[in-house]
XYZ file of C-alpha atoms in Angstrom:
697
model
C 3.234 -37.625 18.084
C 3.963 -33.954 18.727
C 3.567 -32.628 22.252
C 1.280 -29.699 21.555
C 1.405 -28.484 25.147
C 5.177 -28.156 25.009
C 4.957 -26.550 21.559
C 2.669 -23.869 22.992
C 4.821 -23.515 26.116
C 7.835 -22.845 23.903
C 6.028 -19.834 22.388
C 5.015 -18.552 25.812
C 8.541 -18.893 27.152
C 10.157 -17.170 24.190
C 7.611 -14.346 24.334
C 8.017 -13.584 28.009
C 11.804 -13.983 27.937
C 12.328 -11.770 24.890
C 10.067 -9.027 26.233
C 11.790 -9.224 29.594
C 15.247 -8.954 28.028
C 14.170 -6.008 25.848
C 12.400 -4.473 28.837
C 9.567 -3.583 26.498
C 6.974 -5.316 24.383
C 3.711 -7.228 24.595
C 3.922 -10.717 26.113
C 0.206 -11.232 26.729
C -1.038 -11.705 23.182
C 1.599 -14.275 22.127
C 1.010 -16.216 25.332
C -2.748 -16.127 24.783
C -2.611 -17.116 21.097
C 0.045 -19.831 21.464
C -2.420 -22.722 21.229
C -4.152 -21.172 18.230
C -0.735 -20.943 16.589
C 0.015 -24.594 17.310
C -3.239 -25.588 15.625
C -2.700 -23.452 12.525
C 1.048 -23.687 12.011
C 1.303 -27.265 13.215
C -1.600 -28.772 11.287
C -2.618 -26.549 8.377
C -0.293 -23.800 7.183
C 1.356 -24.687 3.870
C 4.745 -22.977 3.750
C 8.402 -23.715 3.198
C 10.785 -22.093 5.697
C 13.655 -22.587 3.259
C 11.815 -20.642 0.548
C 9.673 -17.926 2.162
C 8.659 -16.654 -1.292
C 7.225 -19.889 -2.668
C 4.476 -18.722 -5.001
C 1.694 -20.997 -3.755
C 2.374 -20.747 -0.010
C -0.415 -19.901 2.383
C -0.252 -16.342 3.676
C -0.287 -15.657 7.414
C -1.009 -12.190 8.787
C -0.609 -11.224 12.444
C -3.046 -8.327 12.404
C -2.540 -7.610 16.110
C 1.103 -6.919 15.343
C 1.999 -5.802 18.856
C 2.095 -9.536 19.616
C 5.110 -9.799 17.322
C 6.945 -12.297 19.502
C 4.324 -14.847 18.442
C 5.368 -14.732 14.800
C 9.058 -14.431 15.633
C 8.820 -17.528 17.812
C 6.925 -19.382 15.079
C 9.392 -18.441 12.370
C 12.340 -19.465 14.522
C 10.840 -22.745 15.670
C 9.598 -23.852 12.246
C 12.968 -23.330 10.606
C 13.135 -19.908 8.972
C 16.386 -17.962 8.827
C 15.733 -16.336 12.177
C 18.281 -17.678 14.684
C 17.880 -17.513 18.430
C 20.286 -14.579 18.603
C 17.726 -12.520 16.705
C 15.076 -13.354 19.300
C 17.516 -12.317 22.005
C 17.873 -9.022 20.134
C 14.131 -8.352 20.166
C 13.544 -4.619 19.661
C 17.282 -3.937 19.293
C 18.494 -1.561 16.565
C 18.910 -3.289 13.171
C 17.753 -6.684 14.429
C 15.323 -8.811 12.413
C 12.902 -8.746 15.334
C 11.511 -5.228 15.405
C 8.829 -4.158 17.845
C 6.195 -4.877 15.208
C 6.607 -7.317 12.285
C 8.099 -5.741 9.173
C 7.902 -7.264 5.702
C 11.243 -7.305 3.936
C 13.094 -7.325 7.251
C 12.138 -10.685 8.744
C 11.967 -13.790 6.517
C 8.434 -15.174 6.543
C 6.672 -11.947 7.523
C 4.090 -11.197 4.821
C 3.115 -7.665 5.821
C 4.056 -4.954 8.271
C 1.451 -4.781 11.020
C 0.960 -2.705 14.128
C -1.652 -0.088 13.177
C -4.628 -2.184 14.225
C -7.187 -3.261 11.663
C -4.853 -2.872 8.708
C -3.488 -6.402 8.984
C -6.859 -8.062 8.511
C -7.503 -5.589 5.690
C -4.208 -6.556 4.028
C -5.332 -10.173 4.400
C -8.535 -9.351 2.510
C -6.386 -7.930 -0.289
C -4.185 -11.032 -0.329
C -7.202 -13.337 -0.472
C -8.693 -11.247 -3.279
C -5.438 -11.458 -5.247
C -5.356 -15.243 -4.809
C -8.932 -15.589 -6.008
C -8.409 -13.399 -9.065
C -5.157 -15.088 -10.065
C -6.743 -18.526 -9.654
C -9.631 -17.466 -11.868
C -7.270 -16.087 -14.495
C -4.585 -18.777 -14.578
C -5.993 -22.094 -13.349
C -7.151 -24.446 -16.083
C -9.100 -27.679 -16.544
C -7.911 -29.895 -19.404
C -10.384 -32.738 -19.557
C -9.699 -34.845 -16.483
C -6.600 -32.829 -15.558
C -7.175 -29.955 -13.154
C -4.398 -27.373 -13.027
C -5.080 -25.544 -9.739
C -1.709 -23.880 -9.855
C -2.862 -20.932 -7.721
C -4.534 -22.514 -4.724
C -3.750 -21.295 -1.220
C -5.369 -19.821 1.856
C -4.890 -16.547 3.686
C -4.995 -16.751 7.480
C -5.146 -13.863 9.914
C -4.963 -13.620 13.683
C -6.674 -10.517 15.045
C -7.757 -9.099 18.376
C -10.331 -6.795 19.904
C -8.416 -3.701 18.795
C -8.513 -4.745 15.140
C -12.272 -5.156 15.349
C -12.763 -1.822 17.090
C -10.970 -0.014 14.276
C -13.463 1.094 11.626
C -11.297 -0.184 8.799
C -12.128 -3.748 9.854
C -15.767 -3.029 9.009
C -14.844 -1.654 5.587
C -12.645 -4.612 4.704
C -14.654 -7.454 6.185
C -17.850 -6.208 4.570
C -16.093 -6.341 1.204
C -14.645 -9.782 1.947
C -18.180 -11.065 2.414
C -19.427 -9.363 -0.742
C -16.511 -10.859 -2.680
C -17.109 -14.323 -1.184
C -13.441 -14.819 -0.295
C -13.800 -18.404 0.844
C -10.057 -18.926 1.267
C -9.802 -16.187 3.873
C -9.848 -17.544 7.432
C -9.611 -15.142 10.373
C -9.046 -16.337 13.926
C -10.279 -13.827 16.491
C -8.302 -13.763 19.736
C -11.282 -12.945 21.940
C -9.617 -12.249 25.284
C -11.735 -9.278 26.345
C -8.730 -7.170 27.374
C -7.136 -4.034 25.937
C -4.659 -1.553 27.378
C -7.328 0.202 29.424
C -8.653 -3.034 30.920
C -11.774 -5.144 30.383
C -13.243 -4.054 27.046
C -16.888 -4.679 27.929
C -17.684 -1.021 28.810
C -16.510 0.201 25.397
C -16.750 -2.817 23.087
C -20.259 -4.223 23.279
C -20.470 -5.549 19.711
C -21.928 -8.972 19.043
C -18.994 -9.909 16.832
C -20.348 -13.244 15.546
C -23.607 -11.630 14.455
C -21.721 -8.733 12.930
C -19.724 -11.082 10.712
C -22.748 -13.152 9.831
C -24.325 -9.927 8.567
C -21.284 -9.441 6.333
C -21.919 -12.825 4.759
C -19.174 -14.681 6.614
C -19.203 -18.237 7.886
C -18.871 -17.864 11.671
C -17.627 -20.571 14.011
C -17.548 -20.426 17.786
C -16.961 -19.135 20.311
C -14.622 -22.077 20.857
C -11.926 -22.771 23.421
C -8.883 -21.065 21.929
C -6.612 -23.064 24.206
C -7.801 -26.457 22.939
C -5.478 -27.194 20.039
C -7.604 -30.020 18.670
C -10.790 -27.944 18.728
C -9.104 -25.018 16.972
C -7.529 -27.337 14.404
C -10.880 -28.953 13.650
C -12.459 -25.533 13.212
C -9.761 -24.533 10.727
C -10.259 -27.789 8.834
C -13.976 -27.057 8.589
C -13.315 -23.474 7.491
C -11.093 -24.701 4.658
C -14.084 -26.545 3.189
C -16.030 -23.317 2.659
C -16.739 -22.682 -1.015
C -18.476 -19.324 -0.970
C -17.763 -17.493 2.290
C -14.802 -16.261 4.312
C -14.672 -17.692 7.822
C -14.345 -16.120 11.262
C -13.321 -18.457 14.085
C -14.015 -16.879 17.462
C -11.438 -18.216 19.919
C -12.027 -17.476 23.600
C -8.610 -17.029 25.170
C -6.831 -15.702 28.234
C -4.336 -12.946 27.620
C -1.033 -13.890 29.253
C -2.115 -17.525 29.475
C 0.064 -19.361 32.004
C 0.966 -16.345 34.111
C -0.506 -16.944 37.597
C -0.957 -13.255 38.457
C -1.074 -11.467 35.099
C -3.324 -13.690 32.983
C -6.670 -12.101 32.092
C -5.453 -8.643 33.118
C -4.311 -5.540 31.261
C -0.967 -5.881 33.072
C -0.168 -8.744 30.684
C -0.712 -6.611 27.621
C 2.118 -4.182 27.118
C 4.890 -4.610 29.652
C 7.359 -7.289 30.805
C 5.999 -9.779 33.320
C 8.975 -9.272 35.630
C 11.511 -11.807 36.823
C 9.390 -13.061 39.720
C 6.262 -13.571 37.630
C 8.271 -15.253 34.875
C 9.605 -17.753 37.396
C 6.065 -18.465 38.582
C 4.901 -18.832 34.978
C 7.678 -21.296 34.172
C 6.501 -23.461 37.014
C 2.857 -23.131 36.026
C 3.452 -24.231 32.419
C 6.029 -26.853 33.408
C 8.814 -25.192 31.468
C 12.084 -26.016 33.200
C 14.468 -24.605 30.626
C 16.556 -21.475 30.958
C 15.708 -18.329 28.964
C 16.173 -18.876 25.214
C 17.013 -22.525 25.766
C 15.003 -24.854 23.545
C 14.879 -28.682 23.799
C 15.667 -30.647 20.635
C 12.312 -32.406 20.831
C 10.457 -29.093 20.712
C 12.417 -28.123 17.613
C 11.609 -31.505 16.104
C 7.900 -31.106 16.835
C 7.829 -27.613 15.336
C 10.085 -28.111 12.312
C 8.292 -27.454 9.014
C 11.324 -27.682 6.744
C 10.861 -31.253 5.505
C 7.100 -30.936 5.139
C 7.399 -27.556 3.432
C 10.052 -28.828 1.032
C 7.771 -31.710 0.079
C 4.762 -29.450 -0.397
C 6.710 -27.098 -2.636
C 8.178 -30.028 -4.587
C 4.691 -31.386 -5.210
C 3.594 -27.964 -6.428
C 6.628 -27.681 -8.715
C 5.721 -31.022 -10.271
C 2.183 -29.777 -10.835
C 3.519 -26.505 -12.229
C 5.778 -28.357 -14.655
C 2.728 -30.158 -16.037
C 0.864 -26.863 -16.221
C 3.804 -25.239 -18.013
C 3.924 -28.054 -20.542
C 0.222 -27.676 -21.271
C 0.058 -23.872 -21.061
C 3.547 -22.419 -21.579
C 2.408 -18.866 -22.272
C 0.213 -18.760 -19.164
C 2.980 -20.216 -16.996
C 5.456 -17.626 -18.249
C 2.980 -14.820 -17.693
C 2.191 -15.930 -14.142
C 5.870 -16.071 -13.213
C 6.475 -12.641 -14.766
C 3.679 -11.050 -12.844
C 4.536 -12.706 -9.542
C 8.115 -11.467 -9.979
C 6.789 -7.918 -10.411
C 8.433 -7.530 -13.815
C 6.847 -5.279 -16.429
C 6.157 -6.660 -19.928
C 8.982 -6.466 -22.468
C 6.983 -4.046 -24.594
C 6.412 -1.647 -21.696
C 9.071 0.859 -22.769
C 7.528 1.093 -26.237
C 4.074 1.492 -24.711
C 5.374 4.443 -22.717
C 6.937 6.066 -25.768
C 3.788 5.593 -27.831
C 1.558 6.937 -25.055
C 3.653 10.019 -24.298
C 4.250 10.857 -27.969
C 0.550 10.339 -28.652
C -0.373 12.765 -25.886
C 2.143 15.292 -27.179
C 0.956 14.975 -30.779
C -2.744 15.258 -29.960
C -2.124 18.132 -27.519
C -5.627 17.895 -26.039
C -7.126 20.377 -23.626
C -8.643 18.146 -20.951
C -8.705 17.859 -17.175
C -5.713 15.945 -15.880
C -8.126 13.362 -14.454
C -9.234 12.763 -18.060
C -5.603 12.755 -19.165
C -5.069 10.037 -16.574
C -7.856 7.955 -18.071
C -6.398 8.424 -21.560
C -3.042 7.155 -20.326
C -4.737 4.311 -18.495
C -6.442 3.189 -21.686
C -2.993 2.428 -23.097
C -1.443 1.038 -19.926
C -4.346 -1.202 -18.875
C -4.439 -2.690 -22.369
C -0.700 -3.447 -22.224
C -0.492 -4.519 -18.559
C -3.042 -7.167 -17.521
C -1.715 -6.901 -13.969
C -3.221 -3.444 -13.523
C -6.149 -3.824 -11.109
C -8.125 -0.618 -10.791
C -10.871 0.717 -8.606
C -12.542 3.686 -7.009
C -14.202 4.518 -3.696
C -17.624 5.149 -5.243
C -16.307 7.918 -7.500
C -15.568 6.104 -10.740
C -17.321 8.679 -12.898
C -15.329 11.457 -11.246
C -11.947 9.772 -10.827
C -12.131 8.204 -14.315
C -10.249 5.104 -13.201
C -12.139 2.728 -15.507
C -11.076 1.854 -19.065
C -12.191 -0.363 -21.927
C -9.789 -3.046 -20.656
C -11.051 -2.977 -17.072
C -14.669 -4.106 -16.775
C -16.190 -4.019 -13.302
C -15.246 -6.920 -11.045
C -18.236 -9.054 -10.113
C -18.812 -12.433 -8.434
C -21.697 -14.811 -9.027
C -23.810 -16.485 -6.343
C -21.327 -19.349 -6.054
C -18.426 -16.958 -5.512
C -16.852 -17.313 -8.954
C -15.454 -14.364 -10.887
C -17.913 -13.300 -13.568
C -16.262 -13.334 -17.002
C -17.250 -11.832 -20.321
C -17.689 -13.691 -23.606
C -13.922 -13.629 -24.126
C -13.414 -15.337 -20.762
C -11.967 -12.212 -19.130
C -12.896 -11.264 -15.580
C -13.331 -7.776 -14.182
C -10.350 -5.593 -13.363
C -12.048 -2.542 -11.882
C -13.260 -2.717 -8.272
C -16.202 -0.772 -6.870
C -14.928 -0.346 -3.297
C -17.930 1.691 -2.187
C -17.391 4.628 0.154
C -14.386 3.014 1.833
C -11.227 5.046 1.155
C -9.184 3.632 4.050
C -10.270 0.084 3.325
C -9.481 0.502 -0.354
C -5.964 1.753 0.377
C -5.111 -1.068 2.788
C -6.693 -3.730 0.567
C -4.520 -2.468 -2.282
C -1.523 -2.896 0.024
C -2.518 -6.529 0.541
C -3.008 -7.106 -3.183
C 0.454 -5.716 -3.913
C 2.051 -7.720 -1.103
C 0.535 -10.921 -2.454
C 1.923 -10.284 -5.907
C 0.569 -10.671 -9.411
C -1.123 -7.275 -9.613
C -0.330 -3.571 -9.590
C -3.322 -2.026 -7.812
C -4.553 1.515 -8.289
C -7.554 3.225 -6.746
C -9.259 6.586 -6.921
C -10.963 9.113 -4.685
C -10.944 12.884 -4.184
C -7.644 14.314 -2.943
C -9.246 15.753 0.176
C -10.276 12.215 1.170
C -6.673 11.075 1.102
C -6.876 11.918 4.801
C -9.044 8.829 5.238
C -6.419 6.727 3.465
C -3.328 8.327 4.917
C -2.079 5.675 7.318
C -2.431 2.945 4.697
C -0.534 5.154 2.232
C 2.188 5.569 4.840
C 2.287 1.807 5.377
C 2.665 1.234 1.629
C 5.621 3.622 1.595
C 7.149 1.939 4.644
C 6.707 -1.483 3.035
C 8.060 -0.265 -0.341
C 5.026 -1.460 -2.278
C 3.978 -0.423 -5.790
C 0.502 1.031 -5.340
C -0.905 3.983 -7.271
C -3.393 6.394 -5.705
C -5.450 8.439 -8.146
C -6.504 11.596 -6.305
C -8.716 13.880 -8.379
C -10.381 17.247 -7.692
C -7.062 18.462 -6.382
C -7.672 22.136 -5.539
C -10.109 25.011 -5.248
C -10.582 24.368 -8.958
C -13.348 21.908 -8.090
C -15.493 24.956 -7.343
C -18.891 25.009 -5.693
C -18.480 21.973 -3.412
C -16.526 24.314 -1.189
C -13.857 24.009 1.505
C -14.918 20.565 2.742
C -13.822 19.151 -0.611
C -11.132 21.622 -1.661
C -7.627 20.405 -0.927
C -5.273 22.940 0.602
C -2.687 21.146 2.752
C -2.980 17.747 1.102
C -0.272 17.950 -1.555
C 2.242 19.318 0.933
C 1.205 16.738 3.498
C 1.584 13.802 1.131
C 5.015 15.037 0.065
C 6.139 14.680 3.681
C 5.663 10.893 3.638
C 9.073 9.274 3.059
C 9.283 7.028 -0.009
C 5.987 8.247 -1.470
C 6.179 9.779 -4.934
C 3.711 12.619 -5.486
C 2.919 13.844 -9.011
C 0.758 16.829 -9.944
C 0.918 16.938 -13.747
C 0.014 19.961 -15.861
C -1.195 18.336 -19.092
C -1.673 15.067 -20.965
C 2.021 14.437 -21.628
C 3.037 15.051 -18.030
C 0.193 12.806 -16.862
C 1.283 9.988 -19.168
C 4.848 10.304 -17.869
C 3.586 10.333 -14.289
C 1.796 7.045 -14.886
C 4.861 5.565 -16.571
C 7.120 6.500 -13.663
C 4.584 5.213 -11.143
C 4.399 1.866 -12.900
C 8.184 1.604 -12.870
C 8.397 2.508 -9.173
C 8.765 -1.100 -8.039
C 9.693 -0.111 -4.489
C 7.495 2.867 -3.699
C 3.854 3.929 -3.952
C 2.728 6.938 -5.969
C 0.042 9.570 -5.507
C -1.277 11.273 -8.650
C -2.968 14.619 -7.932
C -5.316 15.482 -10.778
C -7.574 18.372 -11.694
C -11.298 18.503 -12.168
C -11.059 21.468 -14.569
C -9.700 21.374 -18.112
C -6.048 22.278 -18.616
C -4.466 23.435 -21.886
C -1.670 21.448 -23.455
C 1.691 23.139 -22.928
C 4.225 23.085 -25.793
C 7.383 21.296 -24.697
C 9.969 22.760 -27.042
C 13.226 21.075 -27.944
C 15.599 19.381 -25.554
C 18.436 21.597 -24.338
C 21.954 20.368 -25.114
C 24.067 23.371 -24.164
C 27.521 22.910 -22.686
C 26.315 24.334 -19.397
C 23.749 21.574 -19.019
C 25.595 18.731 -20.701
C 26.573 17.128 -17.398
C 23.012 17.298 -16.188
C 21.405 15.831 -19.305
C 18.316 17.210 -20.998
C 16.607 19.798 -18.833
C 13.705 20.444 -21.198
C 11.542 18.565 -23.641
C 9.520 15.371 -23.203
C 12.493 13.324 -22.031
C 13.048 15.614 -19.052
C 9.558 15.297 -17.562
C 10.413 12.072 -15.733
C 12.992 13.957 -13.675
C 10.196 15.674 -11.774
C 10.981 19.251 -12.856
C 12.162 20.658 -16.162
C 12.448 23.866 -18.115
C 9.168 24.376 -19.906
C 9.802 27.797 -21.386
C 12.814 30.119 -21.658
C 12.563 33.903 -22.108
C 13.363 33.459 -25.801
C 10.016 31.756 -26.318
C 8.233 35.042 -25.613
C 10.650 37.149 -27.666
C 13.162 38.004 -24.946
C 16.819 37.853 -25.943
C 18.324 38.103 -22.461
C 18.915 35.562 -19.716
C 16.231 34.816 -17.194
C 15.979 37.345 -14.391
C 13.592 35.123 -12.438
C 12.215 31.595 -12.427
C 8.568 30.707 -11.942
C 8.148 27.201 -10.532
C 4.622 25.816 -10.871
C 2.729 22.550 -10.646
C -0.381 21.111 -12.219
C -3.133 23.508 -13.160
C -0.989 26.514 -12.236
C 1.643 25.922 -14.921
C -0.448 27.573 -17.625
C -0.792 30.581 -15.286
C 2.987 30.716 -15.103
C 3.168 30.703 -18.894
C 0.700 33.588 -19.166
C 2.579 35.481 -16.442
C 5.804 34.965 -18.389
C 4.215 36.691 -21.402
C 2.967 39.569 -19.251
C 6.388 40.018 -17.705
C 7.980 40.058 -21.145
C 5.820 43.075 -21.931
C 7.377 44.665 -18.839
C 10.847 43.752 -20.161
C 11.370 41.143 -17.436
C 12.815 37.854 -18.682
C 11.491 34.750 -16.936
C 12.147 31.014 -17.157
C 9.146 28.776 -16.456
C 9.899 25.499 -14.719
C 7.159 22.896 -14.523
C 7.465 20.813 -11.360
C 5.101 17.871 -11.722
C 6.877 15.951 -8.930
C 8.948 17.589 -6.225
C 9.667 14.182 -4.703
C 11.159 12.932 -7.958
C 13.046 16.165 -8.595
C 14.585 15.997 -5.137
C 16.242 12.676 -6.057
C 18.002 14.092 -9.116
C 21.700 14.889 -9.280
C 23.081 18.135 -7.942
C 24.101 19.031 -11.490
C 20.591 18.539 -12.857
C 18.942 20.545 -10.110
C 21.448 23.354 -10.548
C 20.850 23.393 -14.305
C 17.078 23.693 -13.884
C 17.284 26.144 -10.969
C 20.562 28.023 -11.422
C 21.966 29.799 -8.403
C 21.497 33.533 -8.121
C 18.242 33.674 -10.072
C 15.214 34.512 -7.876
C 12.543 31.826 -7.773
C 8.798 32.229 -7.291
C 6.550 29.200 -6.720
C 2.918 28.943 -7.767
C 0.579 26.243 -6.440
C -3.035 26.233 -5.233
C -2.191 24.895 -1.817
C -0.112 25.334 1.326
C 3.021 27.371 0.846
C 5.246 25.759 3.489
C 6.821 23.087 1.289
C 8.213 25.545 -1.239
C 10.589 27.509 0.945
C 13.187 24.718 0.892
C 13.801 25.591 -2.778
C 15.048 29.039 -1.802
C 12.067 30.833 -3.279
C 11.583 34.563 -2.836
C 7.795 34.298 -2.813
C 4.965 31.787 -3.109
C 1.595 32.334 -4.724
C -0.390 29.808 -2.709
C -3.212 29.355 -0.196
C -2.774 28.986 3.549
C -6.470 29.253 4.412
C -9.462 27.081 3.574
C -11.250 27.592 0.281
C -14.707 28.948 -0.446
C -17.864 27.762 -2.181
C -18.123 29.448 -5.578
C -17.521 28.730 -9.264
C -13.867 27.987 -9.964
C -13.163 31.144 -12.028
C -14.469 33.290 -9.170
C -12.247 31.449 -6.698
C -9.151 31.782 -8.886
C -9.572 35.544 -8.962
C -10.462 35.741 -5.258
C -7.347 33.830 -4.181
C -4.987 35.551 -6.607
C -4.469 32.794 -9.135
C -4.405 35.075 -12.136
C -1.594 35.810 -14.602
C -1.579 39.412 -13.406
C -1.078 38.532 -9.738
C 1.641 35.999 -10.545
C 3.416 38.586 -12.701
C 3.061 41.255 -10.002
C 4.463 38.842 -7.405
C 7.515 38.148 -9.571
C 8.082 41.840 -10.190
C 7.713 42.648 -6.497
C 10.219 39.941 -5.580
C 12.744 41.356 -8.044
C 12.240 44.892 -6.753
C 12.726 43.684 -3.204
C 16.079 42.135 -4.104
C 17.246 45.100 -6.142
């Protein structure tokens, strides 16, 4: 029989020793949650250390990610590819044991946590993905039940996670969605960095979660392994509610002088206190020395191998009975697009080009989505209470609903909803989508107004850091939304989003560019995408023929439909407005301002000034192109003028001579009045180009 006390002591020792060696970190949380971890990882968690990506594994999220040595200790002890040398290198450059857990860096880590509250929100997304996949793929054939998707999502979280407002957004939704396979263990130690939390955290947490529709257990003794294990076992029997287990713990458990104090939270215990702690927990081993019996008690390799083997046997039977479903599940969990995707893209883009509709780019987005949601069942849409404005719903994505028993409501064809009403919860929506993507099986997208991307920003940043395929549909992207005024008019938002590393930002000008933007976003397997879309109608812009001149041969096509996916392309040469000379200037424009650039080009032609118009739907994509391509689109020595209804700062890196933009807040007025007031007219763009040329003359 396993010695649970020694199993917990091993975690405490590794936590305090690693933090001490790094001379930074958070020993208190791992020491306080060690017994909870023994109960969960020792008795319940279904996982295979030798295959961290087993499809039907349970998911574990350490929402209070500052306690990262807890999960590192668990992964090492249970048999993952995380040797002791990596624990010794805690917080060292390029180690697998970063200050906070990072998915894709450490085997067995399911999500990157650290920004408090987002971990539990990711867990909600994971549990939602599990429930939807189970509803879609599991089958009952007479007496044979194929529960091929059947696992739990567990999360450890602390006071800080519950103080963050995002926990309210996510946990309220988890209750509404009846995510019965979500089990959260609350490390209720009453301590944060500033000390005892009572003066600033007076919530009745159990009652709060009961109000959400959760099953609430406790408070229980979080240091009694058997009690915690029994609570988890009871929680697993829930059929219609997620469960919160309130575990009363002592931060820094085992430390004679630091336990139950803020001093245990975020700094090394110190050599003297570590020695006292070793004696108090009866741990006689040297730092990073682990007895064979402790390894034996913790090892999950044999059990995990057996659990996965049993699942593979069940999956083989499922595959024999439902080969098409089995193939589809594996495709989607691998993140592979359907074989007909490329043709879907061609048909959608050509269709947009042929129809040449004048519509708002938010409507163009919906038109593209009609094609893509029909072809990709993994697309899971939603909106933060703005569906009618964001236009994120399609004929293929009915609203997601659950019945009183917690089952997914399906239509007559047996299809469940694929469009989520998140309510007014932008931050929660963004982080839930991160969890859905991390789980696998879906490509989530969600909509709100661009100005409210500020609410979502940290979750967008986390998606980019984690290299996850999530698509944010941000509509009402400028002063073009009109009378709602400066509170809703985005100014700095496009520029700000472009600053996030590994985030693609698209601001398309018409239906074809919007369709391409969606196609590129769906193919971005390792980065999220933000689509910035207009409220107002935009004319379709003729694309012309692809350029194949010798000067641009090395760069490839720099114009035409096939060049849009490069992020910037030549939309119109001087010849298209009757000019027979080379371009004297280049107007670079995005989104709703591209048609202004085209009108300015015509005005300038009347003044005998030849201008090339370059549409720049995605600066982030354009920046990744070859030097040859960028030089072909923006040849050296030709003055450049940028036009965008937003902050000007981001354009100067392109060597522009001037920017027609906005560096103040907007105003409340009809859009046409605002365009004239802020200088977004063909005449002002033309005058700006002419002035720039005169200045350089």
